[in-house]
Protein backbone atom coordinates (compact mmCIF):
# COMPACT_ATOMS: atom_id res chain seq x y z
CA UNK A 1 0.00 0.00 0.00
CA UNK A 2 1.42 3.37 -0.97
CA UNK A 3 1.13 6.29 1.41
CA UNK A 4 -0.65 9.30 0.08
CA UNK A 5 1.05 11.83 2.34
CA UNK A 6 4.66 12.85 1.84
CA UNK A 7 7.27 12.43 4.55
CA UNK A 8 9.35 15.23 5.97
CA UNK A 9 12.49 14.02 4.16
CA UNK A 10 13.17 12.56 0.75
CA UNK A 11 14.87 9.18 0.41
CA UNK A 12 18.04 10.95 -0.74
CA UNK A 13 18.06 13.12 2.37
CA UNK A 14 17.58 10.07 4.59
CA UNK A 15 20.43 8.32 2.82
CA UNK A 16 22.70 11.37 3.24
CA UNK A 17 21.82 11.57 6.95
CA UNK A 18 22.59 7.89 7.41
CA UNK A 19 25.98 8.32 5.70
CA UNK A 20 26.72 11.38 7.87
CA UNK A 21 25.95 9.41 11.05
CA UNK A 22 28.07 6.51 9.87
CA UNK A 23 31.04 8.75 9.06
CA UNK A 24 30.70 10.59 12.39
CA UNK A 25 30.66 7.26 14.22
CA UNK A 26 33.78 6.06 12.43
CA UNK A 27 35.59 9.32 13.21
CA UNK A 28 34.60 9.13 16.88
CA UNK A 29 35.69 5.50 17.13
CA UNK A 30 39.03 6.27 15.46
CA UNK A 31 39.60 9.19 17.83
CA UNK A 32 38.96 6.94 20.84
CA UNK A 33 41.39 4.33 19.54
CA UNK A 34 44.09 6.91 18.85
CA UNK A 35 43.57 8.41 22.30
CA UNK A 36 44.20 5.01 23.88
CA UNK A 37 47.57 4.72 22.13
CA UNK A 38 48.84 8.22 22.93
CA UNK A 39 49.59 9.86 26.23
CA UNK A 40 48.34 13.34 27.01
CA UNK A 41 50.82 16.16 26.72
CA UNK A 42 51.77 17.54 30.11
CA UNK A 43 53.99 20.26 28.70
CA UNK A 44 56.94 21.17 30.95
CA UNK A 45 55.49 18.93 33.66
CA UNK A 46 55.87 15.82 31.51
CA UNK A 47 57.38 12.48 32.47
CA UNK A 48 60.86 13.91 33.04
CA UNK A 49 59.61 16.52 35.46
CA UNK A 50 56.92 14.45 37.21
CA UNK A 51 59.23 13.16 39.97
CA UNK A 52 60.72 16.56 40.77
CA UNK A 53 59.01 18.18 43.73
CA UNK A 54 58.63 21.90 43.92
CA UNK A 55 60.34 23.48 46.94
CA UNK A 56 57.95 24.46 49.70
CA UNK A 57 54.95 22.61 48.28
CA UNK A 58 55.02 19.65 50.66
CA UNK A 59 55.35 21.96 53.64
CA UNK A 60 52.67 24.35 52.48
CA UNK A 61 50.00 25.20 55.02
CA UNK A 62 46.81 27.20 54.57
CA UNK A 63 46.97 30.80 55.64
CA UNK A 64 45.26 31.27 58.99
CA UNK A 65 42.44 33.76 58.73
CA UNK A 66 42.37 36.60 61.23
CA UNK A 67 38.61 36.31 61.74
mmCIF file of N, CA and C in Angstrom:
data_model
loop_
_atom_site.group_PDB
_atom_site.id
_atom_site.type_symbol
_atom_site.label_atom_id
_atom_site.label_comp_id
_atom_site.label_asym_id
_atom_site.label_seq_id
_atom_site.Cartn_x
_atom_site.Cartn_y
_atom_site.Cartn_z
ATOM 1 N N UNK A 1 0.840 -1.176 0.000
ATOM 2 C CA UNK A 1 0.000 0.000 0.000
ATOM 3 C C UNK A 1 0.889 1.244 0.000
ATOM 4 N N UNK A 2 0.628 2.147 -0.836
ATOM 5 C CA UNK A 2 1.419 3.373 -0.969
ATOM 6 C C UNK A 2 0.780 4.482 -0.136
ATOM 7 N N UNK A 3 1.635 5.182 0.590
ATOM 8 C CA UNK A 3 1.128 6.290 1.412
ATOM 9 C C UNK A 3 0.794 7.480 0.531
ATOM 10 N N UNK A 4 -0.250 8.141 0.879
ATOM 11 C CA UNK A 4 -0.653 9.300 0.080
ATOM 12 C C UNK A 4 0.010 10.581 0.580
ATOM 13 N N UNK A 5 0.408 10.619 1.831
ATOM 14 C CA UNK A 5 1.049 11.829 2.344
ATOM 15 C C UNK A 5 2.570 11.710 2.231
ATOM 16 N N UNK A 6 3.212 12.841 1.997
ATOM 17 C CA UNK A 6 4.664 12.853 1.842
ATOM 18 C C UNK A 6 5.329 12.963 3.197
ATOM 19 N N UNK A 7 6.504 12.337 3.319
ATOM 20 C CA UNK A 7 7.268 12.426 4.553
ATOM 21 C C UNK A 7 8.000 13.752 4.635
ATOM 22 N N UNK A 8 8.627 13.980 5.763
ATOM 23 C CA UNK A 8 9.350 15.228 5.973
ATOM 24 C C UNK A 8 10.647 15.260 5.162
ATOM 25 N N UNK A 9 11.212 14.085 4.863
ATOM 26 C CA UNK A 9 12.490 14.019 4.160
ATOM 27 C C UNK A 9 12.377 13.096 2.954
ATOM 28 N N UNK A 10 13.133 13.410 1.940
ATOM 29 C CA UNK A 10 13.167 12.564 0.750
ATOM 30 C C UNK A 10 14.081 11.370 1.023
ATOM 31 N N UNK A 11 13.968 10.327 0.228
ATOM 32 C CA UNK A 11 14.867 9.184 0.415
ATOM 33 C C UNK A 11 16.350 9.565 0.277
ATOM 34 N N UNK A 12 16.649 10.518 -0.594
ATOM 35 C CA UNK A 12 18.044 10.951 -0.744
ATOM 36 C C UNK A 12 18.546 11.644 0.515
ATOM 37 N N UNK A 13 17.672 12.433 1.130
ATOM 38 C CA UNK A 13 18.059 13.115 2.366
ATOM 39 C C UNK A 13 18.260 12.118 3.498
ATOM 40 N N UNK A 14 17.412 11.115 3.566
ATOM 41 C CA UNK A 14 17.577 10.073 4.588
ATOM 42 C C UNK A 14 18.879 9.317 4.384
ATOM 43 N N UNK A 15 19.188 9.025 3.128
ATOM 44 C CA UNK A 15 20.432 8.318 2.817
ATOM 45 C C UNK A 15 21.641 9.167 3.185
ATOM 46 N N UNK A 16 21.609 10.465 2.892
ATOM 47 C CA UNK A 16 22.701 11.367 3.243
ATOM 48 C C UNK A 16 22.868 11.458 4.763
ATOM 49 N N UNK A 17 21.757 11.507 5.487
ATOM 50 C CA UNK A 17 21.819 11.572 6.946
ATOM 51 C C UNK A 17 22.411 10.288 7.523
ATOM 52 N N UNK A 18 22.038 9.164 6.954
ATOM 53 C CA UNK A 18 22.590 7.890 7.410
ATOM 54 C C UNK A 18 24.095 7.835 7.172
ATOM 55 N N UNK A 19 24.541 8.280 5.996
ATOM 56 C CA UNK A 19 25.977 8.317 5.705
ATOM 57 C C UNK A 19 26.699 9.264 6.659
ATOM 58 N N UNK A 20 26.098 10.420 6.954
ATOM 59 C CA UNK A 20 26.717 11.381 7.868
ATOM 60 C C UNK A 20 26.875 10.779 9.264
ATOM 61 N N UNK A 21 25.849 10.077 9.739
ATOM 62 C CA UNK A 21 25.945 9.415 11.046
ATOM 63 C C UNK A 21 27.003 8.327 11.044
ATOM 64 N N UNK A 22 27.076 7.570 9.966
ATOM 65 C CA UNK A 22 28.069 6.510 9.870
ATOM 66 C C UNK A 22 29.486 7.077 9.882
ATOM 67 N N UNK A 23 29.719 8.131 9.106
ATOM 68 C CA UNK A 23 31.041 8.750 9.059
ATOM 69 C C UNK A 23 31.395 9.353 10.417
ATOM 70 N N UNK A 24 30.441 10.014 11.066
ATOM 71 C CA UNK A 24 30.696 10.588 12.386
ATOM 72 C C UNK A 24 31.038 9.497 13.401
ATOM 73 N N UNK A 25 30.361 8.370 13.327
ATOM 74 C CA UNK A 25 30.661 7.260 14.224
ATOM 75 C C UNK A 25 32.050 6.697 13.997
ATOM 76 N N UNK A 26 32.439 6.570 12.741
ATOM 77 C CA UNK A 26 33.777 6.057 12.425
ATOM 78 C C UNK A 26 34.846 7.027 12.924
ATOM 79 N N UNK A 27 34.628 8.329 12.733
ATOM 80 C CA UNK A 27 35.593 9.322 13.206
ATOM 81 C C UNK A 27 35.700 9.281 14.729
ATOM 82 N N UNK A 28 34.576 9.187 15.422
ATOM 83 C CA UNK A 28 34.596 9.133 16.881
ATOM 84 C C UNK A 28 35.303 7.874 17.373
ATOM 85 N N UNK A 29 35.044 6.745 16.742
ATOM 86 C CA UNK A 29 35.693 5.497 17.135
ATOM 87 C C UNK A 29 37.198 5.571 16.897
ATOM 88 N N UNK A 30 37.600 6.122 15.762
ATOM 89 C CA UNK A 30 39.029 6.266 15.461
ATOM 90 C C UNK A 30 39.699 7.192 16.470
ATOM 91 N N UNK A 31 39.028 8.269 16.849
ATOM 92 C CA UNK A 31 39.595 9.185 17.834
ATOM 93 C C UNK A 31 39.772 8.498 19.182
ATOM 94 N N UNK A 32 38.825 7.680 19.576
ATOM 95 C CA UNK A 32 38.959 6.941 20.837
ATOM 96 C C UNK A 32 40.123 5.954 20.785
ATOM 97 N N UNK A 33 40.291 5.273 19.666
ATOM 98 C CA UNK A 33 41.394 4.329 19.540
ATOM 99 C C UNK A 33 42.746 5.039 19.551
ATOM 100 N N UNK A 34 42.835 6.154 18.859
ATOM 101 C CA UNK A 34 44.091 6.911 18.848
ATOM 102 C C UNK A 34 44.393 7.449 20.236
ATOM 103 N N UNK A 35 43.379 7.882 20.948
ATOM 104 C CA UNK A 35 43.571 8.406 22.296
ATOM 105 C C UNK A 35 44.116 7.331 23.235
ATOM 106 N N UNK A 36 43.713 6.090 23.042
ATOM 107 C CA UNK A 36 44.203 5.006 23.883
ATOM 108 C C UNK A 36 45.687 4.745 23.662
ATOM 109 N N UNK A 37 46.178 5.006 22.459
ATOM 110 C CA UNK A 37 47.573 4.723 22.129
ATOM 111 C C UNK A 37 48.511 5.872 22.444
ATOM 112 N N UNK A 38 47.994 7.060 22.677
ATOM 113 C CA UNK A 38 48.837 8.218 22.932
ATOM 114 C C UNK A 38 48.638 8.701 24.352
ATOM 115 N N UNK A 39 49.669 9.286 24.892
ATOM 116 C CA UNK A 39 49.591 9.858 26.231
ATOM 117 C C UNK A 39 49.305 11.351 26.115
ATOM 118 N N UNK A 40 48.611 11.902 27.085
ATOM 119 C CA UNK A 40 48.338 13.337 27.011
ATOM 120 C C UNK A 40 49.616 14.141 27.198
ATOM 121 N N UNK A 41 49.676 15.283 26.578
ATOM 122 C CA UNK A 41 50.823 16.160 26.718
ATOM 123 C C UNK A 41 50.718 16.918 28.032
ATOM 124 N N UNK A 42 51.756 16.836 28.839
ATOM 125 C CA UNK A 42 51.771 17.541 30.106
ATOM 126 C C UNK A 42 52.656 18.776 30.042
ATOM 127 N N UNK A 43 53.159 19.078 28.862
ATOM 128 C CA UNK A 43 53.995 20.259 28.698
ATOM 129 C C UNK A 43 55.271 20.141 29.506
ATOM 130 N N UNK A 44 55.687 21.220 30.170
ATOM 131 C CA UNK A 44 56.936 21.165 30.946
ATOM 132 C C UNK A 44 56.854 20.244 32.152
ATOM 133 N N UNK A 45 55.645 19.832 32.531
ATOM 134 C CA UNK A 45 55.486 18.926 33.663
ATOM 135 C C UNK A 45 55.321 17.489 33.194
ATOM 136 N N UNK A 46 55.961 17.144 32.101
ATOM 137 C CA UNK A 46 55.868 15.818 31.512
ATOM 138 C C UNK A 46 56.561 14.766 32.358
ATOM 139 N N UNK A 47 56.825 13.635 31.763
ATOM 140 C CA UNK A 47 57.377 12.479 32.474
ATOM 141 C C UNK A 47 58.727 12.793 33.116
ATOM 142 N N UNK A 48 59.554 13.604 32.475
ATOM 143 C CA UNK A 48 60.862 13.906 33.044
ATOM 144 C C UNK A 48 60.755 14.772 34.291
ATOM 145 N N UNK A 49 59.763 15.597 34.345
ATOM 146 C CA UNK A 49 59.611 16.524 35.461
ATOM 147 C C UNK A 49 58.632 16.020 36.522
ATOM 148 N N UNK A 50 57.971 14.895 36.295
ATOM 149 C CA UNK A 50 56.920 14.449 37.205
ATOM 150 C C UNK A 50 57.451 14.114 38.591
ATOM 151 N N UNK A 51 58.690 13.584 38.686
ATOM 152 C CA UNK A 51 59.230 13.163 39.968
ATOM 153 C C UNK A 51 59.859 14.317 40.745
ATOM 154 N N UNK A 52 60.087 15.431 40.106
ATOM 155 C CA UNK A 52 60.721 16.563 40.771
ATOM 156 C C UNK A 52 59.679 17.305 41.594
ATOM 157 N N UNK A 53 59.966 17.445 42.885
ATOM 158 C CA UNK A 53 59.015 18.177 43.729
ATOM 159 C C UNK A 53 59.398 19.651 43.756
ATOM 160 N N UNK A 54 58.396 20.459 43.869
ATOM 161 C CA UNK A 54 58.627 21.899 43.924
ATOM 162 C C UNK A 54 58.961 22.277 45.360
ATOM 163 N N UNK A 55 59.965 23.120 45.572
ATOM 164 C CA UNK A 55 60.340 23.477 46.943
ATOM 165 C C UNK A 55 59.207 24.216 47.656
ATOM 166 N N UNK A 56 58.964 23.798 48.890
ATOM 167 C CA UNK A 56 57.950 24.463 49.702
ATOM 168 C C UNK A 56 56.538 23.942 49.508
ATOM 169 N N UNK A 57 56.313 23.068 48.536
ATOM 170 C CA UNK A 57 54.954 22.613 48.282
ATOM 171 C C UNK A 57 54.511 21.592 49.322
ATOM 172 N N UNK A 58 55.408 20.665 49.685
ATOM 173 C CA UNK A 58 55.024 19.652 50.658
ATOM 174 C C UNK A 58 54.795 20.244 52.044
ATOM 175 N N UNK A 59 55.484 21.339 52.336
ATOM 176 C CA UNK A 59 55.347 21.962 53.645
ATOM 177 C C UNK A 59 54.283 23.053 53.656
ATOM 178 N N UNK A 60 53.620 23.249 52.567
ATOM 179 C CA UNK A 60 52.667 24.351 52.476
ATOM 180 C C UNK A 60 51.503 24.144 53.437
ATOM 181 N N UNK A 61 51.114 25.213 54.085
ATOM 182 C CA UNK A 61 50.005 25.198 55.017
ATOM 183 C C UNK A 61 49.029 26.307 54.619
ATOM 184 N N UNK A 62 47.751 26.131 54.879
ATOM 185 C CA UNK A 62 46.810 27.201 54.567
ATOM 186 C C UNK A 62 47.066 28.419 55.437
ATOM 187 N N UNK A 63 46.806 29.568 54.893
ATOM 188 C CA UNK A 63 46.974 30.802 55.638
ATOM 189 C C UNK A 63 45.866 30.898 56.676
ATOM 190 N N UNK A 64 46.254 31.147 57.921
ATOM 191 C CA UNK A 64 45.260 31.274 58.985
ATOM 192 C C UNK A 64 44.514 32.591 58.810
ATOM 193 N N UNK A 65 43.224 32.523 58.873
ATOM 194 C CA UNK A 65 42.438 33.755 58.731
ATOM 195 C C UNK A 65 42.391 34.486 60.063
ATOM 196 N N UNK A 66 42.380 35.771 60.007
ATOM 197 C CA UNK A 66 42.367 36.595 61.226
ATOM 198 C C UNK A 66 40.967 36.798 61.793
ATOM 199 N N UNK A 67 39.986 36.102 61.269
ATOM 200 C CA UNK A 67 38.608 36.307 61.738
ATOM 201 C C UNK A 67 38.307 35.500 62.948
#
